[in-house]
Short mmCIF file of C-alpha atoms in Angstrom, two decimals:
data_model
loop_
_atom_site.label_atom_id
_atom_site.label_comp_id
_atom_site.label_asym_id
_atom_site.label_seq_id
_atom_site.Cartn_x
_atom_site.Cartn_y
_atom_site.Cartn_z
CA MET D 12 108.61 76.03 90.88
CA LYS D 13 109.59 77.98 87.78
CA ASP D 14 113.12 78.91 86.74
CA ILE D 15 113.98 82.49 85.88
CA LYS D 16 116.05 82.35 82.71
CA SER D 17 115.42 85.84 81.34
CA ALA D 18 114.46 89.18 82.81
CA LEU D 19 113.31 92.60 81.63
CA ILE D 20 114.26 95.52 83.89
CA SER D 21 112.81 98.98 83.28
CA VAL D 22 112.77 101.18 86.36
CA TYR D 23 112.71 104.82 87.43
CA HIS D 24 114.36 104.31 90.83
CA LYS D 25 117.65 102.43 90.50
CA ASP D 26 118.38 101.85 94.21
CA GLY D 27 118.57 98.08 94.77
CA ILE D 28 118.89 97.21 91.09
CA GLU D 29 122.65 96.68 91.33
CA GLU D 30 122.16 93.83 93.81
CA ILE D 31 119.28 92.30 91.85
CA ALA D 32 120.99 92.48 88.46
CA GLY D 33 124.19 91.09 89.95
CA LYS D 34 122.42 88.07 91.41
CA LEU D 35 120.48 87.42 88.21
CA SER D 36 123.55 87.70 86.00
CA GLY D 37 125.57 85.53 88.38
CA SER D 38 122.97 82.80 87.93
CA GLY D 39 123.11 82.99 84.13
CA VAL D 40 119.88 84.96 83.66
CA GLU D 41 119.73 86.94 80.42
CA ILE D 42 118.85 90.56 81.17
CA TYR D 43 117.09 92.97 78.83
CA SER D 44 116.70 96.62 79.72
CA THR D 45 115.63 100.04 78.50
CA GLY D 46 117.05 103.56 78.32
CA GLY D 47 118.51 104.81 81.57
CA THR D 48 118.19 101.43 83.26
CA TYR D 49 120.17 99.76 80.46
CA LYS D 50 122.89 102.40 80.79
CA PHE D 51 122.96 102.01 84.59
CA ILE D 52 123.35 98.22 84.47
CA LYS D 53 125.90 98.36 81.65
CA GLU D 54 128.05 100.84 83.60
CA LEU D 55 128.06 98.40 86.51
CA GLY D 56 129.80 95.92 84.23
CA ILE D 57 126.88 93.51 84.32
CA PRO D 58 125.98 91.84 80.97
CA VAL D 59 122.76 93.36 79.62
CA LYS D 60 120.99 93.56 76.25
CA SER D 61 119.02 96.57 75.09
CA VAL D 62 115.36 96.17 74.30
CA GLU D 63 116.12 97.68 70.89
CA SER D 64 118.36 94.72 70.09
CA LEU D 65 115.34 92.48 70.63
CA THR D 66 112.64 94.54 68.90
CA GLY D 67 114.71 95.97 66.06
CA TYR D 68 113.18 99.38 66.78
CA PRO D 69 114.80 102.31 68.57
CA SER D 70 113.17 104.23 71.41
CA ILE D 71 110.96 106.76 69.61
CA LEU D 72 108.82 109.85 70.26
CA GLY D 73 111.14 111.22 72.90
CA GLY D 74 111.11 107.97 74.85
CA ARG D 75 107.33 107.61 74.86
CA VAL D 76 107.59 104.28 73.01
CA LYS D 77 110.25 101.80 74.07
CA THR D 78 108.76 98.47 75.11
CA LEU D 79 105.41 98.51 73.29
CA HIS D 80 106.27 95.77 70.82
CA PRO D 81 105.03 92.18 70.13
CA LYS D 82 108.47 90.71 70.84
CA ILE D 83 108.29 92.16 74.37
CA PHE D 84 104.67 91.52 75.19
CA GLY D 85 104.63 88.22 73.37
CA GLY D 86 107.57 87.09 75.50
CA ILE D 87 105.67 88.08 78.67
CA LEU D 88 102.17 86.93 77.78
CA GLY D 89 103.10 83.71 75.99
CA ARG D 90 101.72 80.70 77.89
CA ARG D 91 104.44 78.14 78.42
CA ASP D 92 101.97 75.22 78.47
CA ASN D 93 99.99 76.31 75.41
CA GLU D 94 101.14 74.61 72.18
CA SER D 95 99.71 77.35 69.95
CA ASP D 96 101.50 80.08 71.94
CA ILE D 97 104.76 78.13 71.87
CA LYS D 98 104.49 77.62 68.12
CA GLU D 99 103.85 81.31 67.43
CA MET D 100 106.71 82.40 69.70
CA GLU D 101 109.05 80.10 67.79
CA GLU D 102 107.71 81.29 64.44
CA TYR D 103 108.22 84.99 65.23
CA GLU D 104 111.43 84.44 67.24
CA ILE D 105 109.96 85.77 70.46
CA PRO D 106 112.05 84.82 73.53
CA ALA D 107 110.20 84.03 76.75
CA ILE D 108 110.61 86.63 79.51
CA ASP D 109 110.32 85.08 82.98
CA LEU D 110 110.85 88.11 85.21
CA VAL D 111 109.69 91.71 84.76
CA ILE D 112 110.93 94.45 87.08
CA VAL D 113 109.24 97.84 86.76
CA ASP D 114 109.21 101.05 88.77
CA LEU D 115 106.82 103.61 87.32
CA TYR D 116 107.39 107.30 86.66
CA PRO D 117 106.66 109.20 89.91
CA PHE D 118 103.45 110.83 88.70
CA GLU D 119 102.12 111.62 92.19
CA GLU D 120 105.35 113.31 93.23
CA TYR D 121 105.12 115.71 90.30
CA VAL D 122 101.47 116.48 91.06
CA ALA D 123 102.29 117.09 94.73
CA ALA D 124 105.12 119.43 93.72
CA ASN D 125 102.73 121.44 91.50
CA ALA D 126 104.96 120.86 88.48
CA PRO D 127 103.93 122.38 85.14
CA GLU D 128 101.13 120.43 83.49
CA GLN D 129 103.25 119.21 80.59
CA GLU D 130 105.83 117.75 82.99
CA ILE D 131 103.04 116.00 84.87
CA ILE D 132 101.57 114.58 81.65
CA GLU D 133 104.98 113.23 80.62
CA LYS D 134 105.13 111.36 83.92
CA ILE D 135 102.10 109.26 83.01
CA ASP D 136 103.76 105.91 82.45
CA ILE D 137 102.42 103.93 79.50
CA GLY D 138 104.92 101.19 78.76
CA GLY D 139 105.63 100.44 82.41
CA ILE D 140 101.98 100.08 83.42
CA SER D 141 101.41 97.83 80.39
CA LEU D 142 104.36 95.62 81.36
CA ILE D 143 102.99 95.31 84.90
CA ARG D 144 99.53 94.25 83.78
CA ALA D 145 100.82 91.81 81.17
CA ALA D 146 103.24 90.08 83.56
CA ALA D 147 100.64 89.97 86.36
CA LYS D 148 98.08 88.43 84.01
CA ASN D 149 100.52 85.66 83.14
CA TYR D 150 101.63 85.04 86.75
CA LYS D 151 101.56 81.29 86.22
CA ASP D 152 104.75 81.67 84.21
CA VAL D 153 106.10 85.16 84.95
CA VAL D 154 107.28 87.02 88.05
CA ILE D 155 106.27 90.69 88.18
CA VAL D 156 108.05 93.11 90.52
CA PRO D 157 105.86 96.23 90.11
CA SER D 158 107.65 98.85 92.21
CA LYS D 159 110.75 99.62 94.24
CA ALA D 160 108.76 98.61 97.32
CA SER D 161 108.97 94.98 96.11
CA TYR D 162 112.70 94.91 95.37
CA GLY D 163 113.44 93.59 98.86
CA LYS D 164 110.98 90.71 98.53
CA LEU D 165 112.60 89.62 95.25
CA ILE D 166 116.10 89.80 96.78
CA GLU D 167 114.90 87.63 99.67
CA ILE D 168 113.61 85.00 97.23
CA LEU D 169 116.80 85.09 95.18
CA ASN D 170 118.85 84.59 98.34
CA THR D 171 116.65 81.73 99.54
CA ASN D 172 115.62 79.87 96.37
CA GLY D 173 118.07 81.08 93.78
CA CYS D 174 116.38 81.96 90.50
CA LYS D 175 113.26 79.90 91.19
CA THR D 176 109.79 81.03 92.28
CA SER D 177 106.69 79.19 93.42
CA ILE D 178 103.20 79.72 92.04
CA GLU D 179 102.18 81.22 95.40
CA GLU D 180 104.99 83.75 95.26
CA ARG D 181 104.17 84.71 91.69
CA LYS D 182 100.49 85.13 92.53
CA ASP D 183 101.35 87.35 95.51
CA PHE D 184 103.52 89.49 93.26
CA ALA D 185 100.65 89.66 90.74
CA ALA D 186 98.15 90.80 93.39
CA ASN D 187 100.51 93.57 94.44
CA ALA D 188 101.06 94.47 90.79
CA PHE D 189 97.36 95.08 90.23
CA LEU D 190 97.29 97.14 93.42
CA VAL D 191 100.14 99.29 92.06
CA SER D 192 98.37 99.59 88.71
CA SER D 193 95.05 100.49 90.32
CA HIS D 194 96.60 103.09 92.62
CA TYR D 195 98.52 104.66 89.74
CA ASP D 196 95.46 104.92 87.52
CA THR D 197 93.42 106.38 90.38
CA ALA D 198 96.05 109.07 90.95
CA ILE D 199 95.96 110.00 87.26
CA PHE D 200 92.16 110.07 87.23
CA ASP D 201 92.07 112.25 90.35
CA TYR D 202 94.38 114.74 88.64
CA PHE D 203 92.20 114.99 85.56
CA ASN D 204 89.01 114.99 87.62
CA ARG D 205 90.02 118.24 89.27
CA SER D 206 88.47 119.94 86.25
CA ALA D 207 86.20 117.20 84.91
CA ASN D 208 84.29 116.87 88.21
CA ILE D 209 82.98 113.38 87.42
CA PRO D 210 81.02 112.12 90.47
CA VAL D 211 82.85 109.00 91.61
CA PHE D 212 84.20 107.62 94.88
CA ASP D 213 87.61 106.23 93.97
CA LYS D 214 89.92 106.45 96.98
CA ASN D 215 92.96 104.18 96.64
CA ILE D 216 95.20 104.59 99.68
CA THR D 217 97.94 102.02 100.12
CA GLU D 218 100.01 103.58 102.90
CA HIS D 219 98.65 102.44 106.23
CA THR D 220 99.37 102.01 109.92
CA GLU D 221 98.16 99.08 112.02
CA LEU D 222 96.55 100.34 115.22
CA ARG D 223 96.46 98.50 118.54
CA TYR D 224 92.75 97.90 117.94
CA GLY D 225 89.67 99.72 116.69
CA GLU D 226 87.07 101.52 118.73
CA ASN D 227 87.08 98.61 121.17
CA PRO D 228 89.74 95.96 121.90
CA HIS D 229 87.81 93.23 120.04
CA GLN D 230 87.74 95.32 116.82
CA LYS D 231 90.58 95.52 114.32
CA GLY D 232 91.82 99.02 113.50
CA ILE D 233 93.91 100.42 110.63
CA PHE D 234 94.64 104.02 109.65
CA PHE D 235 94.96 104.45 105.88
CA GLY D 236 96.83 107.57 104.86
CA LYS D 237 100.22 109.19 104.72
CA LYS D 238 101.83 109.73 108.11
CA GLU D 239 102.83 113.25 107.12
CA LEU D 240 99.13 114.15 107.12
CA LEU D 241 99.09 113.56 110.88
CA PRO D 242 100.50 115.84 113.57
CA VAL D 243 104.14 115.07 114.35
CA GLN D 244 104.46 112.89 117.45
CA LEU D 245 107.16 114.12 119.83
CA HIS D 246 106.53 111.77 122.73
CA GLY D 247 104.33 109.03 124.10
CA LYS D 248 102.66 105.76 123.27
CA GLU D 249 101.19 104.63 119.97
CA ILE D 250 98.18 106.66 118.84
CA SER D 251 94.93 104.69 119.02
CA HIS D 252 91.78 104.65 116.88
CA ASN D 253 89.87 106.72 119.45
CA ASN D 254 92.81 109.12 119.84
CA LEU D 255 92.69 109.78 116.10
CA LEU D 256 88.97 110.59 116.22
CA ASP D 257 89.51 113.06 119.06
CA ILE D 258 92.62 114.55 117.43
CA GLU D 259 90.68 115.30 114.25
CA ALA D 260 87.80 116.81 116.24
CA ALA D 261 90.28 118.95 118.18
CA ILE D 262 92.08 120.21 115.07
CA GLU D 263 88.79 121.01 113.30
CA LEU D 264 87.58 123.04 116.27
CA ILE D 265 90.80 124.97 116.95
CA SER D 266 91.08 125.79 113.23
CA ASP D 267 88.07 128.11 113.64
CA PHE D 268 89.82 130.28 116.24
CA GLU D 269 92.35 133.04 115.60
CA GLU D 270 92.79 134.47 119.08
CA THR D 271 94.60 132.56 121.84
CA THR D 272 92.35 129.59 122.61
CA VAL D 273 92.50 126.33 124.54
CA ALA D 274 90.02 123.48 124.04
CA ILE D 275 89.56 120.20 125.88
CA ILE D 276 88.04 117.41 123.80
CA LYS D 277 86.31 114.28 125.05
CA HIS D 278 84.61 111.79 122.73
CA ASN D 279 84.85 114.27 119.83
CA ASN D 280 83.10 117.11 121.71
CA ALA D 281 84.48 120.12 123.55
CA CYS D 282 83.95 119.79 127.30
CA GLY D 283 86.01 122.92 127.92
CA CYS D 284 87.06 125.86 125.78
CA ALA D 285 88.10 129.46 126.35
CA SER D 286 89.76 132.35 124.55
CA SER D 287 91.93 134.88 126.35
CA GLU D 288 94.93 137.11 125.71
CA VAL D 289 97.08 134.99 128.04
CA LEU D 290 97.42 131.26 127.38
CA LEU D 291 97.45 130.29 131.05
CA ASP D 292 94.19 132.17 131.61
CA ALA D 293 92.62 130.45 128.61
CA TRP D 294 93.70 127.09 130.03
CA LYS D 295 92.24 127.77 133.49
CA LYS D 296 88.93 128.94 132.03
CA ALA D 297 88.74 125.96 129.66
CA LEU D 298 89.36 123.53 132.50
CA ALA D 299 86.75 125.23 134.71
CA GLY D 300 84.09 124.39 132.11
CA ASP D 301 84.18 120.72 133.10
CA PRO D 302 87.15 119.59 135.21
CA VAL D 303 85.59 116.14 135.59
CA SER D 304 85.32 115.33 131.86
CA ALA D 305 88.79 116.79 131.27
CA PHE D 306 90.25 113.66 132.91
CA GLY D 307 91.70 111.51 130.12
CA GLY D 308 90.90 114.13 127.50
CA ILE D 309 92.64 115.75 124.55
CA PHE D 310 94.11 119.23 125.08
CA ILE D 311 94.70 121.53 122.12
CA THR D 312 95.76 125.14 121.66
CA ASN D 313 96.68 127.41 118.78
CA ARG D 314 99.63 128.98 120.61
CA GLU D 315 103.04 127.81 121.81
CA ILE D 316 102.71 126.13 125.21
CA ASP D 317 104.83 127.84 127.86
CA LYS D 318 106.22 126.33 131.06
CA ALA D 319 103.57 127.86 133.35
CA THR D 320 100.70 126.42 131.29
CA ALA D 321 102.45 123.06 130.95
CA GLU D 322 102.84 122.83 134.74
CA GLU D 323 99.11 123.42 135.22
CA MET D 324 98.21 120.88 132.53
CA ASN D 325 100.57 118.38 134.10
CA LYS D 326 98.45 118.29 137.26
CA LEU D 327 95.85 116.27 135.37
CA PHE D 328 95.85 112.90 133.65
CA PHE D 329 95.26 113.37 129.95
CA GLU D 330 95.86 111.33 126.80
CA VAL D 331 97.04 113.85 124.21
CA VAL D 332 98.22 117.45 123.94
CA ILE D 333 98.46 119.28 120.61
CA ALA D 334 100.11 122.64 119.96
CA PRO D 335 101.93 124.44 117.14
CA SER D 336 105.09 124.55 119.30
CA TYR D 337 106.40 124.10 122.84
CA GLU D 338 108.90 125.96 124.96
CA LYS D 339 111.81 123.67 125.82
CA GLU D 340 110.99 123.78 129.55
CA ALA D 341 107.31 123.14 128.82
CA LEU D 342 108.17 120.05 126.79
CA GLU D 343 110.29 118.71 129.62
CA VAL D 344 107.35 119.09 132.02
CA LEU D 345 104.88 117.40 129.68
CA GLU D 346 107.27 114.53 128.92
CA SER D 347 107.30 113.54 132.59
CA LYS D 348 104.60 110.95 131.79
CA LYS D 349 106.05 108.33 129.45
CA ASN D 350 102.76 107.36 127.77
CA ARG D 351 101.44 110.87 127.28
CA ILE D 352 101.08 111.65 123.58
CA ILE D 353 102.60 115.01 122.69
CA LEU D 354 101.86 116.23 119.18
CA LEU D 355 103.16 119.07 117.08
CA ARG D 356 100.33 120.23 114.91
CA ALA D 357 102.65 121.44 112.14
CA ASP D 358 100.74 121.47 108.84
CA ALA D 359 98.06 118.97 109.89
CA LYS D 360 94.68 120.27 108.79
CA PRO D 361 91.20 118.83 108.34
CA ALA D 362 90.31 117.30 104.99
CA ASP D 363 87.86 119.29 102.86
CA ILE D 364 85.87 116.17 101.96
CA ARG D 365 84.26 113.89 104.55
CA PHE D 366 83.12 110.35 103.85
CA ARG D 367 81.90 107.37 105.85
CA SER D 368 80.73 103.86 105.06
CA MET D 369 76.97 103.50 104.93
CA LEU D 370 74.85 100.38 104.30
CA GLY D 371 77.51 98.89 102.04
CA GLY D 372 78.03 102.18 100.24
CA VAL D 373 79.67 105.50 101.01
CA LEU D 374 78.29 108.88 102.08
CA LEU D 375 80.38 111.82 100.90
CA GLN D 376 80.01 115.50 101.70
CA ASP D 377 81.96 118.73 101.94
CA ARG D 378 83.30 119.55 105.39
CA ASP D 379 81.30 122.25 107.18
CA THR D 380 83.75 125.13 106.78
CA PHE D 381 81.28 128.00 107.07
CA LEU D 382 82.29 130.40 109.81
CA GLU D 383 79.82 133.12 110.78
CA LYS D 384 81.00 136.75 110.91
CA PRO D 385 79.27 139.68 112.62
CA SER D 386 77.82 140.68 109.23
CA ASP D 387 76.15 137.25 108.94
CA LEU D 388 74.07 137.79 112.07
CA LYS D 389 70.52 138.97 111.42
CA PRO D 390 68.82 140.54 114.46
CA VAL D 391 65.18 139.41 114.63
CA THR D 392 64.18 141.03 117.94
CA LYS D 393 63.54 144.59 119.06
CA ILE D 394 66.61 144.50 121.28
CA THR D 395 69.92 143.86 119.50
CA PRO D 396 72.98 142.30 121.14
CA ALA D 397 75.75 144.50 122.47
CA ASP D 398 79.23 144.22 120.93
CA SER D 399 80.49 142.08 123.83
CA GLU D 400 77.47 139.80 123.44
CA ILE D 401 78.15 139.45 119.71
CA GLU D 402 81.67 138.25 120.53
CA ASP D 403 80.21 135.64 122.88
CA LEU D 404 77.57 134.63 120.35
CA LEU D 405 80.19 133.98 117.69
CA PHE D 406 82.36 132.11 120.21
CA ALA D 407 79.43 129.90 121.27
CA ASN D 408 78.38 129.34 117.67
CA LYS D 409 81.84 128.00 116.78
CA LEU D 410 81.55 125.49 119.61
CA VAL D 411 78.00 124.36 118.81
CA LYS D 412 79.06 123.82 115.19
CA HIS D 413 81.57 121.21 116.40
CA SER D 414 79.24 119.52 118.90
CA LYS D 415 77.18 116.40 118.29
CA SER D 416 73.54 117.17 117.46
CA ASN D 417 71.18 118.04 119.00
CA ALA D 418 73.46 120.58 120.64
CA ILE D 419 73.17 123.66 122.83
CA VAL D 420 76.12 125.74 124.06
CA LEU D 421 76.07 128.22 126.92
CA ALA D 422 78.95 130.69 127.12
CA LYS D 423 80.03 133.98 128.65
CA GLY D 424 83.20 136.02 128.38
CA LYS D 425 84.50 133.71 125.62
CA GLN D 426 84.36 130.79 128.00
CA LEU D 427 82.34 127.61 127.55
CA TYR D 428 80.08 127.34 130.59
CA ALA D 429 78.39 124.12 129.51
CA SER D 430 77.00 122.27 126.53
CA GLY D 431 74.22 119.78 125.98
CA ILE D 432 75.17 117.38 123.23
CA GLY D 433 73.85 114.36 121.36
CA GLN D 434 70.31 114.67 122.69
CA THR D 435 67.19 113.53 120.90
CA SER D 436 65.42 116.83 121.61
CA ARG D 437 66.67 120.40 121.73
CA VAL D 438 64.94 121.00 125.05
CA ASP D 439 66.79 118.04 126.56
CA ALA D 440 70.09 119.41 125.25
CA LEU D 441 69.34 122.77 126.88
CA LYS D 442 68.35 121.20 130.20
CA GLN D 443 71.53 119.12 130.17
CA ALA D 444 73.63 122.24 129.55
CA ILE D 445 71.91 124.18 132.33
CA ALA D 446 72.34 121.32 134.83
CA LYS D 447 76.05 121.03 133.98
CA ALA D 448 76.67 124.75 134.27
CA LYS D 449 75.04 124.85 137.70
CA ALA D 450 76.94 121.75 138.83
CA PHE D 451 80.23 123.57 138.20
CA GLY D 452 79.09 126.77 139.90
CA PHE D 453 78.41 129.03 136.93
CA ASP D 454 75.93 131.90 137.18
CA LEU D 455 74.11 131.93 133.86
CA HIS D 456 72.88 135.53 134.16
CA GLY D 457 74.29 137.37 131.17
CA ALA D 458 75.35 134.17 129.38
CA VAL D 459 74.49 133.53 125.72
CA MET D 460 72.91 130.46 124.16
CA ALA D 461 73.80 128.92 120.78
CA SER D 462 71.85 126.19 119.00
CA ASP D 463 73.08 124.11 116.06
CA ALA D 464 69.60 124.12 114.48
CA TYR D 465 66.36 126.06 114.80
CA PHE D 466 64.05 125.90 117.80
CA PRO D 467 60.85 124.10 116.75
CA PHE D 468 58.90 125.82 119.53
CA GLY D 469 59.32 128.78 121.84
CA ASP D 470 59.94 126.65 124.94
CA SER D 471 63.76 126.69 124.67
CA VAL D 472 64.09 130.48 124.83
CA GLU D 473 61.60 130.52 127.70
CA ILE D 474 63.67 127.99 129.69
CA ALA D 475 66.88 129.90 128.92
CA ASN D 476 65.34 133.18 130.05
CA GLY D 477 64.31 131.58 133.31
CA GLU D 478 68.00 130.96 134.03
CA GLY D 479 69.08 134.51 133.25
CA ILE D 480 70.20 133.91 129.65
CA ASN D 481 69.06 136.84 127.55
CA THR D 482 70.93 136.56 124.22
CA VAL D 483 70.46 133.78 121.66
CA ILE D 484 72.01 132.73 118.34
CA GLN D 485 70.36 130.13 116.10
CA PRO D 486 69.93 129.41 112.38
CA GLY D 487 66.21 130.13 112.26
CA GLY D 488 63.99 128.46 109.68
CA SER D 489 61.23 126.91 111.79
CA ILE D 490 57.61 127.49 110.79
CA ARG D 491 57.19 128.53 114.43
CA ASP D 492 60.13 130.99 114.56
CA GLN D 493 57.68 133.73 115.50
CA GLN D 494 56.92 131.96 118.81
CA SER D 495 60.55 132.32 119.86
CA ILE D 496 60.78 135.89 118.52
CA ASP D 497 57.62 136.97 120.33
CA TYR D 498 58.80 135.48 123.62
CA CYS D 499 62.15 137.28 123.32
CA ASN D 500 60.44 140.61 122.53
CA ASN D 501 58.04 140.22 125.44
CA ASN D 502 60.81 139.38 127.89
CA GLY D 503 63.63 141.74 126.98
CA MET D 504 65.78 139.16 125.17
CA SER D 505 67.82 139.62 122.00
CA MET D 506 68.14 136.97 119.29
CA VAL D 507 69.97 136.72 115.98
CA PHE D 508 69.53 134.30 113.10
CA THR D 509 72.47 133.04 111.02
CA GLY D 510 70.60 131.23 108.26
CA LYS D 511 73.11 128.37 108.54
CA ARG D 512 72.36 125.08 110.27
CA HIS D 513 75.29 123.16 111.75
CA PHE D 514 74.08 119.61 112.29
CA LYS D 515 76.81 117.13 113.21
CA HIS D 516 76.04 113.42 113.43
#
């Protein structure tokens, strides 16, 4: 156990400091402080000495230099069991500092608020970060409280042990101090790297939420990130790891639609989706796509949910519903199941950068944000699609973009008829989609087909034509594209190329 006989307090956020300073002073601890913190403590009537009285130098350069002095850092870094250090501290009249309390300038808050660059630069803390690292390095003798988040832990120790700390407590504080330091430096680097574009993977996310478990009950799960990045939860049980995966997939898909649309997500893929002028109609068409898979799914729409739609949704068991808003009566209907998760999408949006762990490293890529427009479609057959078919082609192409590869989507009238997803061959994906569509009573005559990648052979368009599908959208790019084109021309089919592959693994 080590006694705290002296303390240096230099903080941005003062909440909690009154209690800490009062307890320290009441136990006879000598307190040193800087600038606004010194003034704050002094006005409380608590004995405090200015750092300037110790260093003999005033705060200079507009406050940029206050604590950067040998009498401060010597007092923190001096080893209490090292004879040479003790001798030098005595020679240069450097008092030992046993406790350092710091709360850094809120750099990230200024960046988030899009403050002027000079204001942001001035919020890069120099003295504070140096104090944190010095005190953490000498944790054997010094306690470091590196942020306001640790004030409570210090108060708990002071209440329990008085002004004494154990080596374990000091080491825990030191570990947290280096976390604070690392996170702060990463935030600064990220700001400068907006223009520098240095290739580095440097995520440092401290805010986190413990999940019930990971993908399966025997796996641990944690979500790292700010809660405000997530949709606002209005009702229901705790969101799970698998819920989060489906929620992200749902938000990414619905973000590509402007007209009134409803999608039903299961295991990150759409099992139902439809666009219509009336929300209730969109819901009924989306559900018809696969009413079996909809059980336990995730429902999402880009319009306010009304009572009539909520009543229809409420007839099914489902895990999550997401919408930009809800009518009061609709919310009452949906809240009838206590565990049902009801989310307000608010400002939640997909991240522009995607990354995943891979063989001990990290794969990073841009999110696939490309959205085909009518002008991006290149007709490659003698017959060109009609305007209504182009609408269906673009609708189907949005869905296939968000489906696990290899993927085929069949659609008609802006309604998902069926999809084949996650297959090892494109033909298998098509056969799966056809079988599903037939199982739910859809007539595929006049439907369109979308593929996430090119057809390596002409067999897929031949199979589709045999089911009455006569319009196709695909990226193109196969050395055998002509096989598919020739078959379409010989059988009265139309096909367009987009030039953009949409693999999703």
